[in-house]
Coordinates of C-alpha atoms in Angstrom, one line a residue:
M15 CA 0.0 0.1 -0.1
T16 CA 1.4 3.6 -0.9
R17 CA 1.5 6.3 1.4
N18 CA -1.3 8.4 -0.4
N19 CA -3.4 5.1 -0.3
N20 CA -2.9 4.8 3.3
T21 CA -3.6 8.1 4.0
K22 CA -7.2 7.8 2.2
T23 CA -7.9 4.5 4.0
I24 CA -7.2 6.2 7.3
A25 CA -9.7 9.2 6.5
S26 CA -12.6 6.9 5.6
F27 CA -12.2 4.4 8.5
A28 CA -11.9 7.1 11.0
G29 CA -15.3 8.9 9.9
L30 CA -17.0 5.7 9.8
A31 CA -16.0 4.7 13.5
V32 CA -17.3 8.1 14.8
L33 CA -20.7 7.8 13.1
I34 CA -21.3 4.2 14.0
M35 CA -20.0 4.2 17.4
I36 CA -20.0 7.4 19.5
G37 CA -23.6 8.4 19.6
T38 CA -25.1 5.2 21.0
M39 CA -22.8 3.2 22.6
F40 CA -22.5 3.6 26.3
F41 CA -25.1 5.9 27.7
P42 CA -27.9 3.1 27.1
M43 CA -26.3 0.8 29.4
A44 CA -26.6 3.5 32.1
A45 CA -30.3 3.9 31.3
A46 CA -30.5 -0.2 31.8
A47 CA -28.7 0.0 34.8
A48 CA -31.1 2.9 36.0
G49 CA -34.1 0.7 35.2
Q50 CA -32.5 -2.3 37.8
H51 CA -32.3 0.4 40.3
G52 CA -35.9 1.3 39.8
G53 CA -36.7 -2.4 40.1
Q54 CA -34.5 -2.3 43.3
H55 CA -36.5 0.5 44.5
V56 CA -39.9 -1.6 43.9
A57 CA -37.8 -4.4 45.6
N58 CA -37.1 -2.4 48.5
G59 CA -41.0 -2.8 49.8
N60 CA -39.9 -6.2 50.5
K61 CA -38.4 -5.3 53.7
V62 CA -41.7 -5.4 55.4
D63 CA -42.0 -9.1 56.2
A64 CA -44.0 -10.1 59.4
N65 CA -42.2 -13.1 60.0
R66 CA -38.5 -11.9 60.1
S67 CA -37.3 -11.6 63.8
Q68 CA -35.6 -8.2 64.8
E69 CA -32.0 -10.1 64.1
Q70 CA -32.9 -11.2 60.6
I71 CA -34.0 -7.7 59.7
E72 CA -30.5 -6.3 60.9
I73 CA -28.7 -9.1 58.9
A74 CA -30.8 -7.8 56.0
K75 CA -29.6 -4.3 56.5
Q76 CA -26.1 -5.5 56.6
N77 CA -26.5 -7.4 53.5
L78 CA -27.9 -4.3 51.8
K79 CA -24.7 -2.2 53.2
N80 CA -22.3 -4.6 51.9
A81 CA -24.3 -4.7 48.3
Q82 CA -23.9 -0.8 48.7
N83 CA -20.2 -0.8 49.4
Q84 CA -19.6 -3.1 46.4
F85 CA -21.7 -0.9 44.2
R86 CA -19.7 2.0 45.1
I87 CA -16.4 -0.2 44.4
T88 CA -17.8 -0.9 40.8
K89 CA -19.2 2.4 40.2
D90 CA -15.5 3.6 40.9
R91 CA -14.0 1.6 38.7
L92 CA -16.5 2.1 35.8
E93 CA -15.9 6.0 36.2
D94 CA -12.3 5.5 36.0
A95 CA -12.9 3.7 32.5
Q96 CA -15.2 6.1 31.7
D97 CA -12.7 8.8 32.0
I98 CA -10.2 6.8 30.0
F99 CA -12.7 6.1 27.3
H100 CA -13.5 10.1 26.9
D101 CA -9.8 10.9 26.9
S102 CA -9.2 8.3 24.4
R103 CA -12.1 9.7 22.2
N104 CA -11.0 13.4 22.8
R105 CA -7.4 12.4 21.4
F106 CA -9.0 10.8 18.4
M107 CA -11.1 13.9 17.7
Q108 CA -8.1 16.3 17.9
Q109 CA -6.1 14.0 15.9
K110 CA -9.0 13.5 13.1
E111 CA -9.2 17.4 12.9
K112 CA -5.7 17.7 12.8
F113 CA -5.4 15.5 9.8
A114 CA -8.3 17.1 8.3
G115 CA -6.3 20.4 8.2
A116 CA -2.8 18.6 7.0
R117 CA -3.5 15.2 5.3
T118 CA 0.1 14.4 5.7
T119 CA 1.7 11.0 6.3
Q120 CA 2.8 11.6 9.7
N121 CA -0.6 13.0 10.7
G122 CA -2.3 9.9 8.9
N123 CA -0.2 7.5 11.0
D124 CA -1.0 9.4 14.3
L125 CA -4.8 9.3 13.4
K126 CA -4.5 5.6 12.6
H127 CA -2.8 4.9 16.0
A128 CA -5.3 7.3 17.7
T129 CA -8.1 5.4 16.0
K130 CA -6.9 2.0 17.5
D131 CA -6.4 3.5 20.7
Y132 CA -9.8 4.7 20.7
L133 CA -11.4 1.3 19.5
N134 CA -9.4 -0.4 22.3
T135 CA -10.4 1.7 25.3
T136 CA -14.2 1.3 23.6
I137 CA -13.8 -2.4 24.0
E138 CA -12.3 -2.5 27.5
Y139 CA -14.8 -0.2 28.8
T140 CA -17.6 -2.3 27.3
I141 CA -16.0 -5.6 28.8
I142 CA -15.7 -3.6 32.4
R143 CA -19.5 -2.7 32.2
L144 CA -20.2 -6.4 31.2
E145 CA -18.4 -7.5 34.2
S146 CA -20.3 -5.3 36.7
L147 CA -23.5 -6.7 34.9
I148 CA -22.4 -10.4 35.5
D149 CA -22.2 -9.8 39.2
K150 CA -25.7 -8.6 39.1
A151 CA -26.5 -11.7 36.9
E152 CA -24.7 -14.0 39.6
T153 CA -26.7 -12.5 42.4
A154 CA -29.8 -12.8 40.6
E155 CA -29.3 -16.1 39.7
E156 CA -28.4 -17.1 43.2
N157 CA -31.7 -15.7 44.6
G158 CA -33.7 -17.5 42.1
N159 CA -34.8 -14.1 40.6
A160 CA -32.9 -14.6 37.2
P161 CA -35.3 -14.9 33.9
F162 CA -32.6 -16.9 32.5
T163 CA -28.9 -17.9 32.9
S164 CA -26.9 -15.1 31.4
T165 CA -23.6 -15.4 33.2
E166 CA -22.3 -17.6 30.2
L167 CA -24.1 -15.6 27.6
F168 CA -22.3 -12.3 28.9
G169 CA -19.1 -14.0 29.6
G170 CA -19.2 -15.3 25.7
Y171 CA -19.4 -11.4 24.7
I172 CA -16.2 -10.5 27.0
D173 CA -14.4 -13.5 25.3
D174 CA -15.3 -12.1 21.6
L175 CA -14.3 -8.5 23.0
E176 CA -10.9 -9.7 23.9
N177 CA -10.5 -11.3 20.7
L178 CA -11.4 -8.0 18.8
K179 CA -8.5 -6.6 20.5
S180 CA -6.2 -8.6 18.7
E181 CA -8.0 -7.9 15.4
V182 CA -7.7 -4.1 16.1
E183 CA -4.0 -4.5 16.7
I184 CA -3.5 -6.0 12.9
A185 CA -6.0 -4.0 11.2
E186 CA -4.6 -1.6 8.5
T187 CA -7.3 -1.7 5.6
K188 CA -10.6 0.2 5.5
E189 CA -12.4 -3.1 5.3
D190 CA -10.7 -4.3 8.5
F191 CA -12.0 -1.4 10.4
Q192 CA -15.3 -1.7 9.0
A193 CA -15.7 -5.2 10.0
I194 CA -14.5 -4.4 13.5
T195 CA -16.9 -1.5 14.2
I196 CA -19.9 -3.7 12.5
E197 CA -19.1 -6.5 15.0
I198 CA -18.8 -4.1 17.9
R199 CA -22.0 -2.6 17.0
D200 CA -23.4 -6.1 16.9
I201 CA -21.9 -7.2 20.1
W202 CA -23.2 -4.1 21.8
Q203 CA -27.1 -4.3 20.4
H204 CA -27.1 -7.8 21.9
I205 CA -25.7 -6.6 25.4
Y206 CA -27.8 -3.8 25.4
L207 CA -31.1 -5.5 24.7
E208 CA -30.4 -8.7 26.4
S209 CA -29.2 -6.8 29.8
K210 CA -32.5 -5.1 29.6
Y211 CA -34.6 -8.1 29.4
F212 CA -32.5 -9.6 32.6
L213 CA -32.7 -6.7 34.7
M214 CA -36.1 -6.2 34.2
G215 CA -37.0 -9.8 34.6
S216 CA -34.8 -10.1 37.7
A217 CA -36.7 -7.3 39.2
H218 CA -40.3 -8.6 38.3
N219 CA -39.4 -11.9 39.5
K220 CA -38.3 -10.2 42.9
G221 CA -41.5 -8.1 43.2
G222 CA -44.0 -11.3 43.4
S223 CA -43.1 -12.2 47.1
F224 CA -43.5 -8.5 48.1
L225 CA -47.4 -8.8 46.6
E226 CA -47.9 -11.9 48.5
R227 CA -46.8 -10.6 51.7
S228 CA -48.7 -7.3 51.2
E229 CA -52.0 -9.4 50.7
D230 CA -51.4 -11.4 53.5
I231 CA -51.2 -8.2 55.9
S232 CA -54.2 -6.9 54.2
Q233 CA -55.9 -10.0 55.5
R234 CA -54.6 -9.7 58.9
I235 CA -55.4 -5.8 59.1
E236 CA -58.8 -6.6 58.0
A237 CA -59.2 -9.1 60.8
E238 CA -57.9 -6.6 63.3
I239 CA -60.5 -4.1 62.0
N240 CA -63.4 -6.8 62.6
E241 CA -62.2 -7.1 66.3
L242 CA -62.3 -3.2 66.6
D243 CA -65.8 -3.3 65.6
E244 CA -66.6 -6.0 67.9
A245 CA -65.4 -3.7 70.8
G246 CA -67.6 -0.9 69.4
E247 CA -64.6 1.5 68.1
D248 CA -65.5 3.7 65.4
T249 CA -63.4 2.0 62.1
D250 CA -64.8 4.1 59.4
K251 CA -61.4 5.5 58.5
L252 CA -59.6 2.5 58.7
K253 CA -61.9 0.7 56.4
G254 CA -61.6 3.5 54.0
L255 CA -57.6 3.2 54.1
L256 CA -58.1 -0.5 54.0
D257 CA -60.0 -0.2 50.6
D258 CA -57.6 2.3 49.4
Y259 CA -54.6 -0.4 50.0
N260 CA -56.5 -3.1 48.5
D261 CA -57.4 -1.2 45.4
A262 CA -53.8 -0.3 44.9
L263 CA -52.6 -3.7 45.4
N264 CA -55.3 -4.8 42.9
E265 CA -54.0 -2.6 40.5
A266 CA -50.6 -3.7 41.0
N267 CA -51.7 -7.2 40.6
M268 CA -53.3 -6.6 37.1
N269 CA -50.3 -4.7 35.8
R270 CA -48.3 -7.3 37.2
N271 CA -50.0 -9.9 35.4
R272 CA -49.5 -8.1 32.1
V273 CA -45.8 -8.1 32.7
T274 CA -46.0 -11.7 33.2
N275 CA -47.7 -12.6 30.3
R276 CA -45.3 -10.7 28.3
F277 CA -42.4 -12.2 29.6
E278 CA -43.9 -15.5 28.8
N279 CA -43.9 -14.7 25.1
H280 CA -40.4 -12.7 25.4
D281 CA -40.9 -11.3 21.8
G282 CA -37.3 -10.9 19.8
F283 CA -35.5 -13.2 22.1
N284 CA -35.4 -17.1 22.5
N285 CA -36.0 -19.1 25.3
N286 CA -32.2 -18.8 26.8
G287 CA -32.6 -14.8 26.6
E288 CA -30.5 -14.1 23.4
L289 CA -31.3 -11.7 21.2
S290 CA -33.2 -13.1 17.9
D291 CA -35.3 -10.1 16.6
P292 CA -34.1 -6.5 17.5
K293 CA -37.1 -4.5 16.3
A294 CA -39.3 -7.0 18.0
A295 CA -37.2 -7.1 21.1
R296 CA -37.4 -3.4 21.4
Q297 CA -41.2 -3.4 21.5
F298 CA -41.1 -6.1 24.0
L299 CA -39.0 -4.1 26.3
R300 CA -40.9 -0.8 25.7
D301 CA -44.2 -2.7 26.8
I302 CA -42.6 -4.2 29.8
N303 CA -41.3 -1.0 30.7
R304 CA -44.7 0.7 30.7
Y305 CA -46.2 -1.9 32.6
M306 CA -43.9 -2.1 35.3
N307 CA -43.9 1.8 35.8
Q308 CA -47.7 1.4 36.1
E309 CA -46.9 -1.3 38.7
H310 CA -44.4 0.4 40.7
H311 CA -46.8 3.5 40.9
S312 CA -49.6 1.3 42.4
L313 CA -47.2 -0.2 44.9
K314 CA -46.2 3.2 45.9
E315 CA -49.8 4.1 46.4
A316 CA -50.2 1.1 48.3
N317 CA -47.5 1.7 50.7
S318 CA -48.5 5.0 51.4
A319 CA -52.1 3.9 52.3
L320 CA -50.1 1.4 54.7
R321 CA -48.5 4.0 56.4
M322 CA -51.5 5.6 57.3
I323 CA -53.3 2.5 58.3
F324 CA -50.5 1.8 60.9
A325 CA -50.7 5.2 62.1
E326 CA -54.6 4.8 62.6
L327 CA -54.3 1.4 64.2
K328 CA -51.8 2.9 66.8
E329 CA -54.8 5.2 68.3
H330 CA -56.8 2.2 68.3
R331 CA -54.4 -0.5 69.8
P332 CA -53.7 -1.3 73.5
G333 CA -50.1 -1.1 74.6
V334 CA -49.2 1.7 72.5
V335 CA -47.8 4.7 74.0
N336 CA -47.0 8.0 72.2
L337 CA -44.4 10.2 74.0
C338 CA -44.2 14.0 73.6
G339 CA -42.2 16.3 75.0
T340 CA -41.4 15.3 78.9
E341 CA -43.8 12.7 78.9
S342 CA -42.5 9.3 79.9
V343 CA -43.6 5.7 80.5
E344 CA -43.0 2.8 82.6
A345 CA -43.7 -0.8 82.3
D346 CA -43.1 -4.1 83.2
G347 CA -44.3 -7.8 81.7
D348 CA -43.2 -10.4 79.5
G349 CA -42.9 -10.4 75.7
R350 CA -41.6 -7.6 73.4
A351 CA -41.4 -3.7 74.0
A352 CA -40.0 -1.4 71.1
L353 CA -39.1 2.0 71.7
S354 CA -38.1 4.7 68.9
G355 CA -37.5 8.3 68.9
D356 CA -35.3 10.9 70.7
L357 CA -35.3 8.9 74.3
T358 CA -33.4 8.1 77.0
V359 CA -34.4 4.2 78.4
N360 CA -33.6 2.4 81.4
L361 CA -34.4 -1.1 81.4
S362 CA -34.0 -4.5 82.9
A363 CA -34.8 -8.3 82.1
D364 CA -34.4 -11.6 83.4
S365 CA -33.5 -13.2 80.3
G366 CA -34.1 -11.9 76.6
V367 CA -32.7 -10.1 73.5
L368 CA -31.8 -6.6 73.3
T369 CA -31.4 -5.0 70.1
I370 CA -30.1 -1.2 69.9
T371 CA -30.2 0.7 66.7
D372 CA -28.6 4.2 66.7
F373 CA -29.3 6.2 63.6
A374 CA -27.7 9.6 64.4
G375 CA -24.5 8.1 65.9
D376 CA -24.9 9.8 69.1
A377 CA -26.3 7.2 71.3
R378 CA -24.9 6.5 74.9
I379 CA -25.0 2.7 75.9
N380 CA -24.2 1.1 79.0
V381 CA -25.5 -2.8 78.9
T382 CA -24.6 -5.3 81.8
G383 CA -25.4 -8.8 82.2
Y384 CA -25.5 -10.8 78.5
D385 CA -23.7 -13.9 77.1
T386 CA -23.1 -12.3 73.8
K387 CA -22.6 -9.2 71.9
K388 CA -22.8 -9.0 67.9
E389 CA -22.5 -5.7 65.8
I390 CA -24.6 -5.4 62.8
G391 CA -23.2 -2.9 60.5
Y392 CA -22.2 0.4 61.9
D393 CA -25.2 1.5 63.8
T394 CA -27.0 -1.7 65.5
V395 CA -26.0 -4.0 68.5
I396 CA -27.8 -7.3 69.5
Y397 CA -27.2 -8.4 73.0
N398 CA -28.2 -12.2 73.5
G399 CA -28.9 -13.7 76.9
T400 CA -29.7 -10.3 78.5
D401 CA -30.1 -10.9 82.3
G402 CA -29.2 -7.6 83.7
S403 CA -29.9 -3.9 82.9
A404 CA -29.4 -1.3 80.2
Q405 CA -29.4 2.4 80.0
I406 CA -29.5 4.1 76.6
S407 CA -29.9 7.5 75.5
G408 CA -29.8 9.2 72.0
S409 CA -31.6 11.6 69.4
S410 CA -32.6 8.8 67.1
I411 CA -32.5 5.4 68.5
T412 CA -34.8 2.2 68.3
V413 CA -34.4 -0.1 71.3
V414 CA -36.1 -3.8 71.1
I415 CA -36.1 -6.0 74.1
K416 CA -37.6 -9.5 73.9
G417 CA -37.8 -11.7 77.3
E418 CA -39.1 -12.1 80.4
G419 CA -39.3 -9.9 83.5
I420 CA -39.0 -6.7 81.5
E421 CA -38.7 -3.4 83.5
L422 CA -38.4 -0.1 81.7
F423 CA -38.6 3.4 82.2
A424 CA -38.6 5.7 79.1
E425 CA -39.1 9.6 78.4
G426 CA -38.4 12.1 75.5
T427 CA -40.1 12.1 72.3
G428 CA -41.3 9.1 70.0
S429 CA -43.2 5.9 70.8
A430 CA -43.6 2.7 72.7
I431 CA -45.2 -0.5 71.5
L432 CA -45.7 -3.1 74.1
S433 CA -46.9 -6.7 73.3
G434 CA -47.2 -9.8 75.4
Y435 CA -48.4 -9.8 79.0
G436 CA -47.7 -6.8 81.3
T437 CA -48.8 -3.4 82.3
Y438 CA -47.8 0.2 81.6
T439 CA -48.3 3.7 82.9
A440 CA -47.9 6.9 81.1
Y441 CA -47.2 10.1 82.7
P442 CA -48.3 13.0 80.4
K443 CA -46.8 16.3 80.9
D444 CA -50.1 17.9 81.8
G445 CA -52.8 15.6 83.2
E446 CA -53.4 12.4 85.2
S447 CA -51.5 9.3 84.5
I448 CA -52.8 6.6 82.2
T449 CA -52.5 2.7 82.8
G450 CA -52.9 0.2 80.3
E451 CA -52.3 -3.5 79.7
W452 CA -49.6 -4.7 77.1
A453 CA -51.2 -5.8 73.5
A454 CA -51.5 -9.2 72.1
P455 CA -50.6 -8.1 68.4
V456 CA -52.3 -9.8 65.6
Y457 CA -49.3 -9.4 63.7
T458 CA -45.6 -8.8 64.6
D459 CA -44.5 -5.1 65.0
E460 CA -41.5 -5.6 62.6
D461 CA -44.3 -4.6 59.9
E462 CA -44.3 -1.2 61.6
T463 CA -40.5 -0.8 62.8
V464 CA -39.3 -0.8 59.3
E465 CA -41.5 2.1 58.3
T466 CA -40.8 4.3 61.4
T467 CA -37.3 3.9 61.8
E468 CA -36.5 5.0 58.4

């Protein structure tokens, strides 16, 4: 090849690479990742689980924090790769402009090297994004939420991209670079559409258990309302809120069924999740996204109604004490006592499990007489085998004691939920003391604890 022909070849493939690759290559992947976070937001509703113990909740919170730390590490790595990619792109654009102004052999060779570097950083950036996607895929597959097994599929694209690096290294002609660019574009189309299918399918599968638990909560709330009716309480507001909650759940279920039906057909993809028809696949994903957004909106409305139901139920339940200002409460009994707010708490127990969560990081804690101490994350401590006393104070704390022979005194601003067998006396700032009995809950207070401590 002559120097003049070499210069013309570089000019032609440089323009081709820019037109095909730059505009659409990476930012759609960011959109796919954002779609997954939307699914995670829907799945965050899964935190309400009436059957979990407090310790299980704290372990789940720690697992979430670990995942968030890993996400930050991956995010930093992606940002570094993106910076390198943009630097390479800028060098390529500068060299292209320089060559357009002076089509010398030296400028042509410099543009050729800049283009190869740009293609290689494009490939490397895509590989790092694929590795991040595989991490998410492995987690979804382990949890049973994956719509198809994708790790081998996505891993195969990494192998394909690695092989392209050697092709870039030896590329010399316009046809060489055209072939590489077309292959990268084809791989990218597969990655983009298949990853969206996988992430949306995983989010959909994860959301099913939340709807099942929500329906179970609805039934238990209805049972409690019926008991209040029999006791002569005014439950009109509660019934209206429960109707709103059930309507929102029904709407969410309807949209969820639409999503399920579309996933069963998975137009544009084969049974292994591999792209077969790009046009059909894009329409399929648009439909899925629309229905999932509608389901998410309905779930937000359901959660809003549920929070109002919890607040209203507290006004009717025995064993619930709201603390305001300098009000205080003392109680003794067997069962479970949960206190949240800006509080000072003194308690003792013959045996039990004490969990303290310090949301503000300013709690002062003194606990005596326990068998084991376990730290969950940076804000929660669990004392097992508690047979002694504790003094806890803080501006934003949750204290949960489960066991026998519980005696406690608390003052400040917040709430106390007492369930089991015992009595309490509340001392308002102005007015006479109020005495009552601990509640025998229809369902466990974890349903409310998650809501009130966030």
